[in-house]
Amino acid sequence: MAASAMDGVAATALRSVLHRVKQAAERSSRVPDRIKVVAVSKTKPVSLLREVYDAGHRCFGENYVQEIIEKAPQLPEDIEWHFIGNLQSNKVKPLLTGVPNLSMVETVDDEKIANNIDRVIGNIGRKPLKVLVQVNTSGETSKFGVDPDGCLELVKHVTSNCPNLEFSGLMTIGMPDYTSTPENFKTLANCRSEVCNALGIPEEQCQLSMGMSGDFELAIEMGSTNVRIGSTIFGAREYPKK
């Protein structure tokens, strides 16, 4: 990797984040390579994404459909895009047709959206899409996600009735008060145990997407396989949408 590619602020921040991820993994006797960093690039310009891409990173997360379908064609096709925002039914087709290299939707939180994504994939003839079931582990009404008690039922629906979806694990946002977050993370890990027992699959095959810029190290120590990191890499400044 050329040194010049690592000179930018975002690229330097990425390198720091990856080092912290490695340390957190080692503290919990986990393999760092098995923890995916999703660089959350919402409201950031393509030039910043390109800088992080040129530093060797390939996994990016976006929250808004309009933004991801504008950015994706401007960036290399080997990017692994994750959609991490609330997905409305009328935005499913634009998302799936506008981002051919969409790798995952992390925010399937009810049967309706699962059915909608499944149907559109079948209609446009693209390969099955990886999905995570979003669980509301904090009980906050401001958060999306299925209640923990309904998690298994929704997962069973996805695996039994949505042949164009590849169930890959669970996701939660948790509370902004990080002193309360461990309980949220523990709840998601408990949901995974319940799901894996019911489906007869090893827990290693069921991802846990939890932890963001403020608490990703704690999340890794509690079993997270995907951490969503935005401001720590890209900076806090937001760029106005067109």
GROMACS .gro file of C-alpha atoms in nm:
model
  242
    1MET     CA    1   0.000   0.000   0.000
    2ALA     CA    2   0.144   0.334  -0.104
    3ALA     CA    3   0.227   0.566   0.182
    4SER     CA    4   0.060   0.857   0.003
    5ALA     CA    5  -0.270   0.673   0.018
    6MET     CA    6  -0.250   0.674   0.396
    7ASP     CA    7  -0.174   1.042   0.439
    8GLY     CA    8  -0.533   1.174   0.452
    9VAL     CA    9  -0.708   1.244   0.780
   10ALA     CA   10  -0.981   0.987   0.720
   11ALA     CA   11  -0.730   0.721   0.616
   12THR     CA   12  -0.523   0.787   0.928
   13ALA     CA   13  -0.837   0.766   1.142
   14LEU     CA   14  -0.929   0.436   0.975
   15ARG     CA   15  -0.589   0.292   1.060
   16SER     CA   16  -0.637   0.396   1.425
   17VAL     CA   17  -0.983   0.236   1.436
   18LEU     CA   18  -0.855  -0.092   1.290
   19HIS     CA   19  -0.581  -0.097   1.552
   20ARG     CA   20  -0.838  -0.046   1.830
   21VAL     CA   21  -1.053  -0.322   1.684
   22LYS     CA   22  -0.753  -0.555   1.686
   23GLN     CA   23  -0.675  -0.473   2.049
   24ALA     CA   24  -1.037  -0.525   2.159
   25ALA     CA   25  -1.048  -0.858   1.979
   26GLU     CA   26  -0.727  -0.975   2.140
   27ARG     CA   27  -0.853  -0.874   2.486
   28SER     CA   28  -1.147  -1.108   2.438
   29SER     CA   29  -0.941  -1.386   2.276
   30ARG     CA   30  -1.108  -1.336   1.938
   31VAL     CA   31  -0.964  -1.334   1.587
   32PRO     CA   32  -0.948  -0.969   1.467
   33ASP     CA   33  -0.996  -1.068   1.102
   34ARG     CA   34  -1.343  -1.199   1.186
   35ILE     CA   35  -1.467  -0.858   1.295
   36LYS     CA   36  -1.599  -0.642   1.012
   37VAL     CA   37  -1.573  -0.263   1.031
   38VAL     CA   38  -1.860  -0.096   0.846
   39ALA     CA   39  -1.746   0.259   0.766
   40VAL     CA   40  -2.065   0.462   0.805
   41SER     CA   41  -2.043   0.725   0.534
   42LYS     CA   42  -2.386   0.893   0.548
   43THR     CA   43  -2.373   1.265   0.460
   44LYS     CA   44  -2.006   1.235   0.364
   45PRO     CA   45  -1.880   1.330   0.017
   46VAL     CA   46  -1.760   1.070  -0.232
   47SER     CA   47  -1.408   1.218  -0.209
   48LEU     CA   48  -1.382   1.111   0.157
   49LEU     CA   49  -1.514   0.763   0.081
   50ARG     CA   50  -1.256   0.737  -0.196
   51GLU     CA   51  -0.980   0.829   0.049
   52VAL     CA   52  -1.085   0.550   0.285
   53TYR     CA   53  -1.124   0.312  -0.011
   54ASP     CA   54  -0.774   0.398  -0.133
   55ALA     CA   55  -0.645   0.315   0.216
   56GLY     CA   56  -0.767  -0.041   0.156
   57HIS     CA   57  -1.114  -0.040   0.311
   58ARG     CA   58  -1.402  -0.201   0.121
   59CYS     CA   59  -1.707  -0.210   0.350
   60PHE     CA   60  -1.926   0.102   0.374
   61GLY     CA   61  -2.266   0.164   0.534
   62GLU     CA   62  -2.531   0.415   0.431
   63ASN     CA   63  -2.854   0.521   0.602
   64TYR     CA   64  -3.043   0.690   0.319
   65VAL     CA   65  -3.157   0.527  -0.005
   66GLN     CA   66  -3.121   0.840  -0.218
   67GLU     CA   67  -2.768   0.893  -0.093
   68ILE     CA   68  -2.644   0.539  -0.153
   69ILE     CA   69  -2.789   0.522  -0.505
   70GLU     CA   70  -2.612   0.848  -0.588
   71LYS     CA   71  -2.277   0.744  -0.440
   72ALA     CA   72  -2.250   0.379  -0.545
   73PRO     CA   73  -2.210   0.441  -0.922
   74GLN     CA   74  -1.930   0.693  -0.850
   75LEU     CA   75  -1.720   0.439  -0.659
   76PRO     CA   76  -1.556   0.106  -0.747
   77GLU     CA   77  -1.775  -0.201  -0.787
   78ASP     CA   78  -1.581  -0.408  -0.535
   79ILE     CA   79  -1.723  -0.205  -0.246
   80GLU     CA   80  -1.939  -0.409  -0.008
   81TRP     CA   81  -2.233  -0.179   0.064
   82HIS     CA   82  -2.445  -0.227   0.377
   83PHE     CA   83  -2.778  -0.047   0.410
   84ILE     CA   84  -2.813   0.038   0.778
   85GLY     CA   85  -3.106   0.282   0.786
   86ASN     CA   86  -3.478   0.224   0.825
   87LEU     CA   87  -3.600   0.092   0.489
   88GLN     CA   88  -3.945   0.194   0.369
   89SER     CA   89  -4.133  -0.035   0.132
   90ASN     CA   90  -4.147   0.221  -0.149
   91LYS     CA   91  -3.768   0.253  -0.142
   92VAL     CA   92  -3.688  -0.118  -0.175
   93LYS     CA   93  -3.690  -0.134  -0.554
   94PRO     CA   94  -3.484   0.186  -0.606
   95LEU     CA   95  -3.227   0.054  -0.355
   96LEU     CA   96  -3.195  -0.292  -0.509
   97THR     CA   97  -3.187  -0.173  -0.870
   98GLY     CA   98  -2.967   0.130  -0.800
   99VAL     CA   99  -2.696  -0.055  -0.605
  100PRO     CA  100  -2.613  -0.384  -0.780
  101ASN     CA  101  -2.325  -0.441  -0.537
  102LEU     CA  102  -2.545  -0.403  -0.228
  103SER     CA  103  -2.416  -0.674   0.003
  104MET     CA  104  -2.651  -0.655   0.301
  105VAL     CA  105  -2.957  -0.489   0.452
  106GLU     CA  106  -2.904  -0.476   0.828
  107THR     CA  107  -3.248  -0.342   0.918
  108VAL     CA  108  -3.516  -0.604   0.851
  109ASP     CA  109  -3.753  -0.547   1.142
  110ASP     CA  110  -4.087  -0.695   1.037
  111GLU     CA  111  -4.239  -0.950   0.800
  112LYS     CA  112  -4.372  -0.685   0.563
  113ILE     CA  113  -4.030  -0.542   0.474
  114ALA     CA  114  -3.881  -0.893   0.453
  115ASN     CA  115  -4.153  -0.998   0.208
  116ASN     CA  116  -4.109  -0.680   0.006
  117ILE     CA  117  -3.732  -0.721  -0.032
  118ASP     CA  118  -3.776  -1.089  -0.117
  119ARG     CA  119  -4.036  -1.013  -0.384
  120VAL     CA  120  -3.835  -0.736  -0.551
  121ILE     CA  121  -3.522  -0.951  -0.564
  122GLY     CA  122  -3.722  -1.224  -0.733
  123ASN     CA  123  -3.871  -0.978  -0.982
  124ILE     CA  124  -3.542  -0.820  -1.085
  125GLY     CA  125  -3.356  -1.150  -1.087
  126ARG     CA  126  -3.061  -1.061  -0.866
  127LYS     CA  127  -2.887  -1.310  -0.642
  128PRO     CA  128  -3.013  -1.360  -0.283
  129LEU     CA  129  -2.934  -1.073  -0.046
  130LYS     CA  130  -2.783  -1.106   0.299
  131VAL     CA  131  -3.001  -0.958   0.571
  132LEU     CA  132  -2.982  -0.900   0.943
  133VAL     CA  133  -3.289  -0.890   1.164
  134GLN     CA  134  -3.294  -0.565   1.364
  135VAL     CA  135  -3.386  -0.607   1.730
  136ASN     CA  136  -3.492  -0.322   1.959
  137THR     CA  137  -3.292  -0.422   2.265
  138SER     CA  138  -3.338  -0.095   2.455
  139GLY     CA  139  -3.718  -0.080   2.446
  140GLU     CA  140  -3.706   0.282   2.329
  141THR     CA  141  -4.003   0.381   2.114
  142SER     CA  142  -3.772   0.603   1.907
  143LYS     CA  143  -3.580   0.297   1.788
  144PHE     CA  144  -3.681   0.058   1.511
  145GLY     CA  145  -3.653  -0.316   1.552
  146VAL     CA  146  -3.853  -0.619   1.651
  147ASP     CA  147  -3.897  -0.680   2.024
  148PRO     CA  148  -3.656  -0.943   2.157
  149ASP     CA  149  -3.956  -1.170   2.227
  150GLY     CA  150  -4.049  -1.158   1.857
  151CYS     CA  151  -3.700  -1.204   1.720
  152LEU     CA  152  -3.712  -1.580   1.667
  153GLU     CA  153  -4.052  -1.567   1.495
  154LEU     CA  154  -3.925  -1.306   1.246
  155VAL     CA  155  -3.606  -1.501   1.179
  156LYS     CA  156  -3.812  -1.815   1.113
  157HIS     CA  157  -4.027  -1.618   0.870
  158VAL     CA  158  -3.720  -1.499   0.679
  159THR     CA  159  -3.562  -1.844   0.663
  160SER     CA  160  -3.884  -2.028   0.577
  161ASN     CA  161  -4.075  -1.787   0.353
  162CYS     CA  162  -3.817  -1.560   0.187
  163PRO     CA  163  -3.603  -1.770  -0.048
  164ASN     CA  164  -3.430  -1.461  -0.190
  165LEU     CA  165  -3.303  -1.352   0.151
  166GLU     CA  166  -3.001  -1.503   0.321
  167PHE     CA  167  -3.043  -1.469   0.697
  168SER     CA  168  -2.702  -1.371   0.829
  169GLY     CA  169  -2.755  -1.254   1.186
  170LEU     CA  170  -2.892  -0.988   1.417
  171MET     CA  171  -2.843  -0.613   1.458
  172THR     CA  172  -2.918  -0.361   1.731
  173ILE     CA  173  -2.854   0.007   1.785
  174GLY     CA  174  -2.869   0.011   2.165
  175MET     CA  175  -2.890   0.314   2.389
  176PRO     CA  176  -2.678   0.628   2.355
  177ASP     CA  177  -2.601   0.609   2.728
  178TYR     CA  178  -2.305   0.374   2.715
  179THR     CA  179  -2.334   0.280   3.082
  180SER     CA  180  -2.660   0.107   2.983
  181THR     CA  181  -2.534  -0.039   2.659
  182PRO     CA  182  -2.385  -0.365   2.790
  183GLU     CA  183  -2.734  -0.486   2.881
  184ASN     CA  184  -2.851  -0.409   2.526
  185PHE     CA  185  -2.560  -0.606   2.383
  186LYS     CA  186  -2.621  -0.896   2.618
  187THR     CA  187  -2.986  -0.904   2.508
  188LEU     CA  188  -2.882  -0.936   2.144
  189ALA     CA  189  -2.636  -1.214   2.227
  190ASN     CA  190  -2.917  -1.394   2.411
  191CYS     CA  191  -3.139  -1.356   2.104
  192ARG     CA  192  -2.866  -1.513   1.893
  193SER     CA  193  -2.843  -1.811   2.128
  194GLU     CA  194  -3.219  -1.862   2.106
  195VAL     CA  195  -3.220  -1.834   1.726
  196CYS     CA  196  -2.924  -2.066   1.676
  197ASN     CA  197  -3.067  -2.329   1.910
  198ALA     CA  198  -3.403  -2.319   1.732
  199LEU     CA  199  -3.256  -2.333   1.382
  200GLY     CA  200  -2.980  -2.577   1.468
  201ILE     CA  201  -2.699  -2.358   1.343
  202PRO     CA  202  -2.368  -2.274   1.515
  203GLU     CA  203  -2.347  -1.928   1.669
  204GLU     CA  204  -2.039  -1.854   1.458
  205GLN     CA  205  -2.267  -1.851   1.153
  206CYS     CA  206  -2.493  -1.583   1.304
  207GLN     CA  207  -2.346  -1.232   1.293
  208LEU     CA  208  -2.401  -0.972   1.563
  209SER     CA  209  -2.399  -0.615   1.436
  210MET     CA  210  -2.369  -0.396   1.743
  211GLY     CA  211  -2.143  -0.116   1.855
  212MET     CA  212  -2.075   0.223   1.701
  213SER     CA  213  -1.811   0.495   1.729
  214GLY     CA  214  -1.858   0.546   2.102
  215ASP     CA  215  -1.871   0.187   2.220
  216PHE     CA  216  -1.737  -0.047   1.953
  217GLU     CA  217  -1.458  -0.184   2.171
  218LEU     CA  218  -1.704  -0.286   2.441
  219ALA     CA  219  -1.930  -0.437   2.174
  220ILE     CA  220  -1.643  -0.646   2.037
  221GLU     CA  221  -1.561  -0.771   2.385
  222MET     CA  222  -1.927  -0.876   2.416
  223GLY     CA  223  -1.929  -1.067   2.088
  224SER     CA  224  -1.999  -0.819   1.809
  225THR     CA  225  -1.890  -0.933   1.462
  226ASN     CA  226  -1.986  -0.610   1.279
  227VAL     CA  227  -1.918  -0.263   1.418
  228ARG     CA  228  -2.062   0.047   1.250
  229ILE     CA  229  -1.819   0.337   1.277
  230GLY     CA  230  -1.881   0.679   1.126
  231SER     CA  231  -1.758   0.996   1.295
  232THR     CA  232  -1.445   0.829   1.433
  233ILE     CA  233  -1.332   0.765   1.076
  234PHE     CA  234  -1.486   1.047   0.876
  235GLY     CA  235  -1.507   1.323   1.139
  236ALA     CA  236  -1.819   1.474   1.289
  237ARG     CA  237  -1.883   1.733   1.021
  238GLU     CA  238  -2.182   1.659   0.802
  239TYR     CA  239  -2.205   1.765   0.440
  240PRO     CA  240  -2.538   1.904   0.318
  241LYS     CA  241  -2.741   1.677   0.093
  242LYS     CA  242  -2.805   1.804  -0.257
   0.00000   0.00000   0.00000
